[in-house]
């Protein structure tokens, strides 16, 4: 049987004519092929043939395929090699297919994540049900007729919990991949990234045009008669036109493309959430006081800074706004100030709510049930070292036990806990905003939390 090796930009590198067990797989799986000479071929059930990953829309490295053909011939195969780098598809067609595949991956990975989450929940429930037998601390009675069953149940509990944790990690993995695939279109068409991409593509196009004229570019020269240069020239022009259209679409939706014509010395530029005074206007950026001066400051002027003799450059593709010196002197309007304050807030769970004064503590009624007393639910984070505890909600002790015992309220880097003796508000603990990520857990448990602390700590003896 003849093995056919073909390469086109449109389809990539494909190998057809092999069969299972004929000895070709050992050669094709060697990591010695492709443009990097470090890639193996892979089998595709959809294509029903071998293919070289990432070979589409690129010119092949012909010596690599010639080496493969030679190795197959030495094994006794009859081999044909066909290379046609001119057969290609347009950049817009290729990008559209990539976006469609990303959407398919997002849907597929989302299904994997949902399946893993269900398996994790089922395994946790199984472990929890088994643990009910030992809910009151029943030890294993050595020598008793129940010892064998007890040890078996402990092993089953351990295995079920390990499976629950593993499936939970698997669900988190597929959730992340699904989110990344879903964000493909937004990431590729982000105006700032697109502007930087266009700068690189235009530099590549200038280099190709120099090579076509017989000049040196990027530190080396190429043969002006190489047909590959003309193909690269066409591809770069198509890709530049595609992304320029994306920028025009973004401008039509309100995006501003900043340039040196928009700034003069003394203006203020909004760069990464901070206003900096412009020290100099450059072709591709503005020079501003060093970015270290912006730590904790909303406005950084040319003088009076911690590092007055240090400067920084803000590229135009990373600029968010511009104001003149006169506009910066005017007090902000109430609505504008409120919107700016909201935009400058960091992650909800990391920024505490300011406390003006401690909330008064009210003594509970005598004879109240201990579990009906009030407790504070706190959030503890592995990456946060705070002197004060961070409180999310106030609820009864019974509700706090249910919420903190739910496996959905803990992760690798955080967990929820509760206390009925938090200390003094403002000194020992503080409220932090609820970002809504655990609303479903509260709804499932039928818990309506509060955001005020009005109950006094109470011991079981006092309740009695």
Coordinates of C-alpha atoms in Angstrom, one line a residue:
X1 CA 0.0 0.0 0.0
X2 CA 1.2 3.5 -0.9
X3 CA 1.6 6.0 1.9
X4 CA 0.7 9.6 0.7
X5 CA 2.3 12.5 2.5
X6 CA 0.7 15.8 1.5
X7 CA 1.0 19.4 2.8
X8 CA -1.0 22.5 1.9
X9 CA -1.6 25.6 3.9
X10 CA -5.3 25.0 3.6
X11 CA -5.3 21.4 5.1
X12 CA -2.0 21.2 6.9
X13 CA 0.3 18.1 6.8
X14 CA -1.6 14.8 6.4
X15 CA -0.5 11.2 6.0
X16 CA -2.9 8.7 4.4
X17 CA -2.5 5.0 3.5
X18 CA -1.3 3.6 6.8
X19 CA -2.9 0.7 8.6
X20 CA -2.9 -0.5 12.2
X21 CA 0.1 -2.6 13.1
X22 CA 2.1 -2.0 9.8
X23 CA 5.0 -0.4 11.7
X24 CA 4.5 3.1 10.5
X25 CA 3.2 4.4 13.9
X26 CA 6.5 4.1 15.6
X27 CA 8.1 6.3 13.0
X28 CA 5.3 8.9 12.9
X29 CA 5.3 9.3 16.7
X30 CA 8.9 10.4 16.8
X31 CA 9.3 14.0 18.1
X32 CA 11.4 15.1 15.1
X33 CA 9.0 16.7 12.6
X34 CA 7.3 20.0 11.8
X35 CA 8.7 23.5 11.6
X36 CA 10.4 23.1 15.0
X37 CA 11.6 19.5 14.2
X38 CA 10.3 18.5 17.7
X39 CA 6.7 17.5 16.9
X40 CA 5.2 14.1 16.5
X41 CA 2.3 13.1 14.2
X42 CA -1.1 12.3 15.8
X43 CA -3.9 10.1 14.7
X44 CA -7.3 11.8 14.0
X45 CA -10.5 9.8 14.2
X46 CA -12.3 12.6 12.5
X47 CA -9.9 12.8 9.5
X48 CA -9.2 9.0 9.6
X49 CA -5.5 9.7 9.0
X50 CA -2.4 11.0 10.7
X51 CA -1.9 14.8 10.9
X52 CA 0.8 17.2 12.1
X53 CA -0.5 19.5 14.8
X54 CA -0.4 23.3 14.1
X55 CA 0.6 22.8 10.5
X56 CA -2.4 24.5 8.9
X57 CA -2.0 28.1 7.6
X58 CA 1.8 27.7 7.7
X59 CA 4.5 26.8 5.2
X60 CA 6.0 23.4 6.0
X61 CA 9.7 22.6 6.6
X62 CA 10.2 20.3 3.6
X63 CA 13.5 18.6 4.8
X64 CA 11.5 17.3 7.8
X65 CA 9.0 15.6 5.5
X66 CA 11.7 14.3 3.2
X67 CA 13.4 12.7 6.3
X68 CA 10.0 11.1 7.2
X69 CA 9.6 9.7 3.7
X70 CA 13.1 8.3 3.7
X71 CA 12.5 6.5 7.0
X72 CA 9.2 5.0 5.7
X73 CA 10.9 3.8 2.5
X74 CA 13.6 2.1 4.6
X75 CA 10.9 0.2 6.3
X76 CA 9.7 -1.1 3.0
X77 CA 6.8 1.3 2.3
X78 CA 6.1 3.0 -1.0
X79 CA 5.8 6.7 -0.3
X80 CA 4.7 9.8 -2.3
X81 CA 5.4 13.3 -1.1
X82 CA 3.4 16.3 -2.3
X83 CA 4.0 19.9 -1.0
X84 CA 1.9 22.9 -2.2
X85 CA 2.4 25.9 0.0
X86 CA 0.4 28.1 -2.4
X87 CA -2.9 26.4 -1.7
X88 CA -4.2 28.4 1.2
X89 CA -7.4 29.9 2.7
X90 CA -7.9 33.6 3.6
X91 CA -7.1 34.8 7.1
X92 CA -10.7 35.8 7.7
X93 CA -11.9 32.3 6.8
X94 CA -9.3 30.7 9.1
X95 CA -10.2 33.1 12.0
X96 CA -13.9 32.4 11.6
X97 CA -13.2 28.7 11.9
X98 CA -11.1 29.2 15.0
X99 CA -13.9 31.1 16.6
X100 CA -16.4 28.4 15.8
X101 CA -14.1 25.7 17.3
X102 CA -13.6 27.8 20.4
X103 CA -17.4 28.0 20.9
X104 CA -17.6 24.2 20.4
X105 CA -14.9 23.7 23.0
X106 CA -16.6 26.0 25.5
X107 CA -19.8 24.0 25.2
X108 CA -18.0 20.6 25.4
X109 CA -15.8 21.6 28.3
X110 CA -18.8 23.0 30.1
X111 CA -20.5 19.6 29.9
X112 CA -17.4 18.0 31.3
X113 CA -17.4 20.4 34.2
X114 CA -21.1 19.8 34.9
X115 CA -20.6 16.1 34.9
X116 CA -17.6 16.3 37.2
X117 CA -19.5 18.6 39.6
X118 CA -22.4 16.1 39.8
X119 CA -20.0 13.2 40.4
X120 CA -18.3 15.2 43.2
X121 CA -21.6 16.0 44.8
X122 CA -22.8 12.4 44.6
X123 CA -19.5 11.1 46.1
X124 CA -19.6 13.7 48.9
X125 CA -23.2 12.7 49.7
X126 CA -22.2 9.0 49.8
X127 CA -19.4 9.8 52.3
X128 CA -21.7 12.0 54.3
X129 CA -24.4 9.3 54.5
X130 CA -21.8 6.8 55.7
X131 CA -20.5 9.1 58.3
X132 CA -24.0 9.4 60.0
X133 CA -23.2 6.1 61.6
X134 CA -20.3 7.7 63.5
X135 CA -22.0 11.1 64.0
X136 CA -21.6 11.0 67.8
X137 CA -18.0 9.8 67.8
X138 CA -18.7 6.0 67.9
X139 CA -15.2 4.3 68.0
X140 CA -14.4 1.1 66.3
X141 CA -14.9 -1.7 68.8
X142 CA -12.0 -4.0 68.4
X143 CA -13.0 -7.7 68.7
X144 CA -16.7 -6.9 68.4
X145 CA -18.8 -8.4 65.6
X146 CA -19.2 -4.8 64.2
X147 CA -15.5 -4.2 63.8
X148 CA -15.3 -5.5 60.2
X149 CA -18.2 -3.5 59.0
X150 CA -17.0 -0.4 60.8
X151 CA -13.5 -0.6 59.2
X152 CA -15.2 -1.2 55.8
X153 CA -17.4 1.8 56.2
X154 CA -14.4 4.0 57.2
X155 CA -12.6 2.9 54.0
X156 CA -15.6 3.6 51.9
X157 CA -16.0 7.0 53.5
X158 CA -12.4 7.8 52.8
X159 CA -12.6 6.6 49.2
X160 CA -15.8 8.5 48.6
X161 CA -14.4 11.7 50.0
X162 CA -11.2 11.4 48.0
X163 CA -13.3 10.9 44.8
X164 CA -15.3 13.9 45.7
X165 CA -12.2 16.1 46.1
X166 CA -10.7 14.7 42.8
X167 CA -13.9 15.3 40.9
X168 CA -14.2 18.8 42.4
X169 CA -10.7 19.6 41.1
X170 CA -11.6 18.1 37.7
X171 CA -14.7 20.3 37.6
X172 CA -12.6 23.4 38.4
X173 CA -10.2 22.4 35.6
X174 CA -12.8 22.0 32.9
X175 CA -14.6 25.2 34.1
X176 CA -11.4 27.2 33.6
X177 CA -10.9 25.7 30.2
X178 CA -14.5 26.4 29.2
X179 CA -14.2 30.0 30.4
X180 CA -11.0 30.4 28.4
X181 CA -12.6 29.0 25.2
X182 CA -15.7 31.2 25.7
X183 CA -13.4 34.3 26.0
X184 CA -11.5 33.6 22.8
X185 CA -13.4 36.0 20.6
X186 CA -13.3 38.8 23.3
X187 CA -9.6 38.2 23.9
X188 CA -8.7 38.3 20.2
X189 CA -10.8 41.4 19.5
X190 CA -9.7 43.4 22.5
X191 CA -8.9 46.8 21.0
X192 CA -5.7 47.3 23.1
X193 CA -4.3 43.9 22.1
X194 CA -5.4 44.4 18.5
X195 CA -3.5 47.7 18.3
X196 CA -0.3 46.0 19.6
X197 CA -0.9 43.1 17.2
X198 CA -1.2 45.5 14.3
X199 CA 2.2 47.1 15.2
X200 CA 3.9 43.8 15.1
X201 CA 2.2 42.7 11.8
X202 CA 3.2 46.0 10.1
X203 CA 6.8 45.5 11.3
X204 CA 6.7 42.0 9.8
X205 CA 5.3 43.4 6.5
X206 CA 8.0 46.0 6.3
X207 CA 10.6 43.2 6.8
X208 CA 9.1 41.1 4.0
X209 CA 9.1 44.1 1.6
X210 CA 12.7 44.7 2.4
X211 CA 13.6 41.1 1.6
X212 CA 11.7 41.4 -1.7
X213 CA 13.9 44.4 -2.6
X214 CA 17.0 42.4 -1.7
X215 CA 17.7 44.3 1.5
X216 CA 18.5 43.0 4.9
X217 CA 15.9 42.9 7.7
X218 CA 15.7 41.5 11.2
X219 CA 19.4 40.9 11.0
X220 CA 19.5 38.6 7.9
X221 CA 18.6 38.5 4.2
X222 CA 16.5 36.2 2.1
X223 CA 16.4 35.3 -1.6
X224 CA 14.2 37.9 -3.3
X225 CA 13.0 35.3 -5.8
X226 CA 11.7 33.0 -3.1
X227 CA 8.0 32.5 -3.9
X228 CA 7.3 32.1 -0.2
X229 CA 7.9 35.9 0.2
X230 CA 5.0 36.7 -2.0
X231 CA 2.7 34.4 -0.1
X232 CA 3.8 35.9 3.2
X233 CA 3.2 39.4 1.8
X234 CA -0.4 38.4 0.8
X235 CA -1.1 36.8 4.2
X236 CA 0.2 39.8 6.2
X237 CA -1.9 42.2 4.1
X238 CA -5.0 40.1 4.7
X239 CA -4.4 39.9 8.4
X240 CA -3.7 43.6 8.8
X241 CA -6.9 44.4 6.9
X242 CA -8.9 42.0 9.1
X243 CA -7.7 43.6 12.4
X244 CA -7.9 47.2 11.1
X245 CA -11.6 46.4 10.4
X246 CA -11.9 45.1 14.0
X247 CA -10.5 48.5 15.3
X248 CA -13.0 50.4 13.1
X249 CA -15.8 48.3 14.5
X250 CA -14.6 49.1 18.0
X251 CA -14.4 52.8 17.2
X252 CA -18.0 52.7 15.9
X253 CA -19.0 51.3 19.3
X254 CA -17.2 54.1 21.2
X255 CA -13.6 53.0 21.6
X256 CA -11.0 55.8 21.3
X257 CA -7.7 55.2 19.5
X258 CA -5.3 57.6 21.2
X259 CA -2.3 59.2 19.4
X260 CA 0.3 61.9 20.0
X261 CA -2.2 64.4 18.4
X262 CA -4.5 64.1 21.5
X263 CA -1.9 65.2 24.1
X264 CA 0.3 68.1 24.9
X265 CA 2.8 68.7 27.7
X266 CA 0.9 69.5 30.9
X267 CA -2.2 67.4 30.1
X268 CA -3.3 64.5 32.3
X269 CA -3.6 60.9 31.1
X270 CA -5.6 58.1 32.7
X271 CA -3.2 55.1 32.8
X272 CA -4.2 51.9 34.7
X273 CA -6.7 53.7 36.9
X274 CA -4.5 56.7 37.9
X275 CA -4.2 60.2 36.4
X276 CA -0.7 61.2 35.5
X277 CA 0.6 64.5 34.3
X278 CA 2.1 64.3 30.8
X279 CA 5.8 65.2 30.9
X280 CA 6.5 64.6 27.2
X281 CA 4.6 63.4 24.1
X282 CA 6.3 60.7 22.1
X283 CA 5.3 59.0 18.8
X284 CA 4.0 55.8 20.5
X285 CA 3.6 56.8 24.2
X286 CA 3.6 59.7 26.7
X287 CA 6.2 60.2 29.4
X288 CA 4.7 60.4 32.9
X289 CA 6.0 60.4 36.5
X290 CA 7.1 57.0 37.5
X291 CA 4.3 54.5 38.1
X292 CA 5.5 53.9 41.7
X293 CA 4.3 57.4 42.5
X294 CA 0.7 56.3 41.7
X295 CA 0.5 53.7 44.5
X296 CA -2.5 54.8 46.6
X297 CA -2.9 58.1 44.7
X298 CA -5.6 59.0 42.2
X299 CA -3.7 62.0 40.7
X300 CA 0.1 62.2 40.2
X301 CA 1.5 65.5 39.2
X302 CA 4.9 66.4 37.8
X303 CA 6.3 67.6 41.2
X304 CA 6.0 66.7 44.8
X305 CA 6.4 63.0 44.3
X306 CA 8.3 60.4 46.0
X307 CA 10.4 59.7 42.9
X308 CA 10.5 63.1 41.2
X309 CA 13.5 62.2 39.0
X310 CA 12.1 58.9 37.8
X311 CA 9.8 58.6 34.7
X312 CA 7.6 56.0 33.0
X313 CA 6.1 55.7 29.6
X314 CA 2.4 55.0 28.9
X315 CA 1.8 53.5 25.5
X316 CA -1.2 54.9 23.6
X317 CA -2.9 51.5 23.4
X318 CA -3.0 51.3 27.2
X319 CA -4.4 54.8 27.7
X320 CA -8.0 55.1 29.1
X321 CA -8.7 58.8 29.1
X322 CA -7.3 62.4 28.9
X323 CA -8.0 65.7 30.7
X324 CA -6.5 69.1 30.3
X325 CA -4.8 70.9 33.3
X326 CA -7.9 73.1 33.7
X327 CA -10.2 70.2 33.8
X328 CA -8.2 68.5 36.5
X329 CA -8.5 71.7 38.7
X330 CA -12.3 71.5 38.5
X331 CA -14.1 69.5 41.2
X332 CA -15.8 66.4 39.8
X333 CA -19.6 66.3 39.5
X334 CA -21.4 64.1 42.0
X335 CA -22.5 61.5 39.4
X336 CA -19.1 61.4 37.8
X337 CA -17.3 61.1 41.1
X338 CA -19.5 58.2 42.1
X339 CA -18.9 56.3 38.8
X340 CA -15.2 56.9 39.2
X341 CA -15.2 55.6 42.7
X342 CA -17.0 52.5 41.6
X343 CA -14.5 51.9 38.8
X344 CA -11.6 52.2 41.2
X345 CA -12.9 49.6 43.7
X346 CA -10.9 46.4 43.8
X347 CA -12.2 42.9 44.2
X348 CA -15.2 42.9 46.5
X349 CA -14.0 40.3 48.9
X350 CA -10.7 42.1 49.5
X351 CA -11.9 45.6 50.3
X352 CA -13.4 46.1 53.7
X353 CA -16.5 48.2 54.3
X354 CA -15.6 51.3 56.4
X355 CA -17.0 51.2 59.9
X356 CA -17.9 54.5 61.6
X357 CA -18.6 53.1 65.1
X358 CA -19.2 49.7 66.7
X359 CA -22.7 48.3 66.4
X360 CA -24.4 48.2 69.8
X361 CA -24.8 44.7 71.3
X362 CA -28.3 43.6 72.6
X363 CA -28.6 41.0 75.3
X364 CA -30.8 38.1 74.2
X365 CA -34.0 37.1 76.0
X366 CA -33.6 34.7 78.9
X367 CA -34.3 31.0 78.2
X368 CA -33.5 31.3 74.5
X369 CA -32.4 28.1 72.6
X370 CA -28.6 28.1 72.2
X371 CA -28.8 27.3 68.5
X372 CA -31.2 30.2 67.9
X373 CA -28.6 32.6 69.2
X374 CA -26.8 34.8 66.7
X375 CA -23.4 34.1 65.1
X376 CA -21.1 35.8 62.6
X377 CA -20.0 33.9 59.5
X378 CA -16.4 34.8 58.6
X379 CA -14.3 34.3 55.5
X380 CA -10.7 33.2 55.9
X381 CA -8.3 33.3 53.0
X382 CA -4.9 31.6 52.6
X383 CA -3.5 34.5 50.7
X384 CA -4.8 37.2 53.1
X385 CA -3.0 38.2 56.3
X386 CA -5.3 40.6 58.1
X387 CA -5.2 41.8 61.7
X388 CA -9.1 41.9 61.8
X389 CA -11.5 39.1 61.0
X390 CA -13.7 39.6 57.9
X391 CA -17.4 39.0 58.4
X392 CA -19.8 38.2 55.6
X393 CA -23.2 37.7 57.3
X394 CA -25.0 37.4 60.7
X395 CA -27.4 34.5 61.2
X396 CA -28.4 32.0 63.8
X397 CA -25.9 29.4 65.1
X398 CA -28.0 26.7 63.5
X399 CA -27.9 28.4 60.1
X400 CA -24.2 29.2 60.4
X401 CA -23.4 25.5 61.1
X402 CA -25.3 24.5 58.0
X403 CA -23.7 27.1 55.8
X404 CA -20.1 26.5 57.0
X405 CA -20.6 22.7 56.7
X406 CA -21.7 22.9 53.1
X407 CA -18.8 21.8 50.8
X408 CA -19.6 24.5 48.4
X409 CA -18.5 27.2 50.9
X410 CA -14.8 26.2 50.9
X411 CA -12.1 26.0 48.3
X412 CA -8.3 25.6 47.9
X413 CA -7.6 29.1 49.1
X414 CA -10.5 30.1 51.3
X415 CA -13.1 28.7 53.7
X416 CA -16.1 30.0 55.8
X417 CA -16.2 29.7 59.5
X418 CA -18.4 31.1 62.3
X419 CA -18.2 32.4 65.8
X420 CA -20.6 33.7 68.4
X421 CA -17.8 35.7 70.2
X422 CA -16.3 37.9 67.5
X423 CA -15.2 40.7 69.8
X424 CA -15.6 44.4 69.1
X425 CA -16.7 45.6 65.6
X426 CA -14.0 47.8 64.0
X427 CA -11.3 46.6 66.4
X428 CA -11.5 42.8 66.2
X429 CA -13.6 42.3 63.0
X430 CA -15.0 44.2 60.1
X431 CA -17.7 43.8 57.5
X432 CA -16.7 42.9 53.9
X433 CA -19.0 43.0 50.9
X434 CA -20.8 40.0 49.7
X435 CA -20.0 39.5 46.0
X436 CA -23.0 37.1 45.5
X437 CA -21.0 34.0 44.6
X438 CA -22.7 32.0 47.4
X439 CA -26.2 33.1 46.8
X440 CA -27.2 29.7 45.4
X441 CA -25.9 28.0 48.6
X442 CA -27.9 30.3 50.8
X443 CA -31.0 29.7 48.7
X444 CA -30.7 25.9 48.8
X445 CA -30.3 26.0 52.6
X446 CA -33.2 28.4 53.0
X447 CA -31.0 30.9 54.9
X448 CA -31.6 34.7 54.8
X449 CA -28.5 36.4 56.2
X450 CA -28.3 39.8 57.9
X451 CA -25.7 42.5 57.6
X452 CA -25.9 43.8 61.2
X453 CA -24.6 42.4 64.5
X454 CA -27.2 43.0 67.3
X455 CA -26.9 39.8 69.3
X456 CA -24.7 39.2 72.3
X457 CA -22.6 36.0 72.7
X458 CA -24.2 33.4 74.9
X459 CA -23.0 30.2 76.4
X460 CA -25.0 27.0 76.7
X461 CA -25.1 27.4 80.5
X462 CA -26.5 30.9 80.2
X463 CA -29.2 29.6 77.8
X464 CA -30.2 27.0 80.3

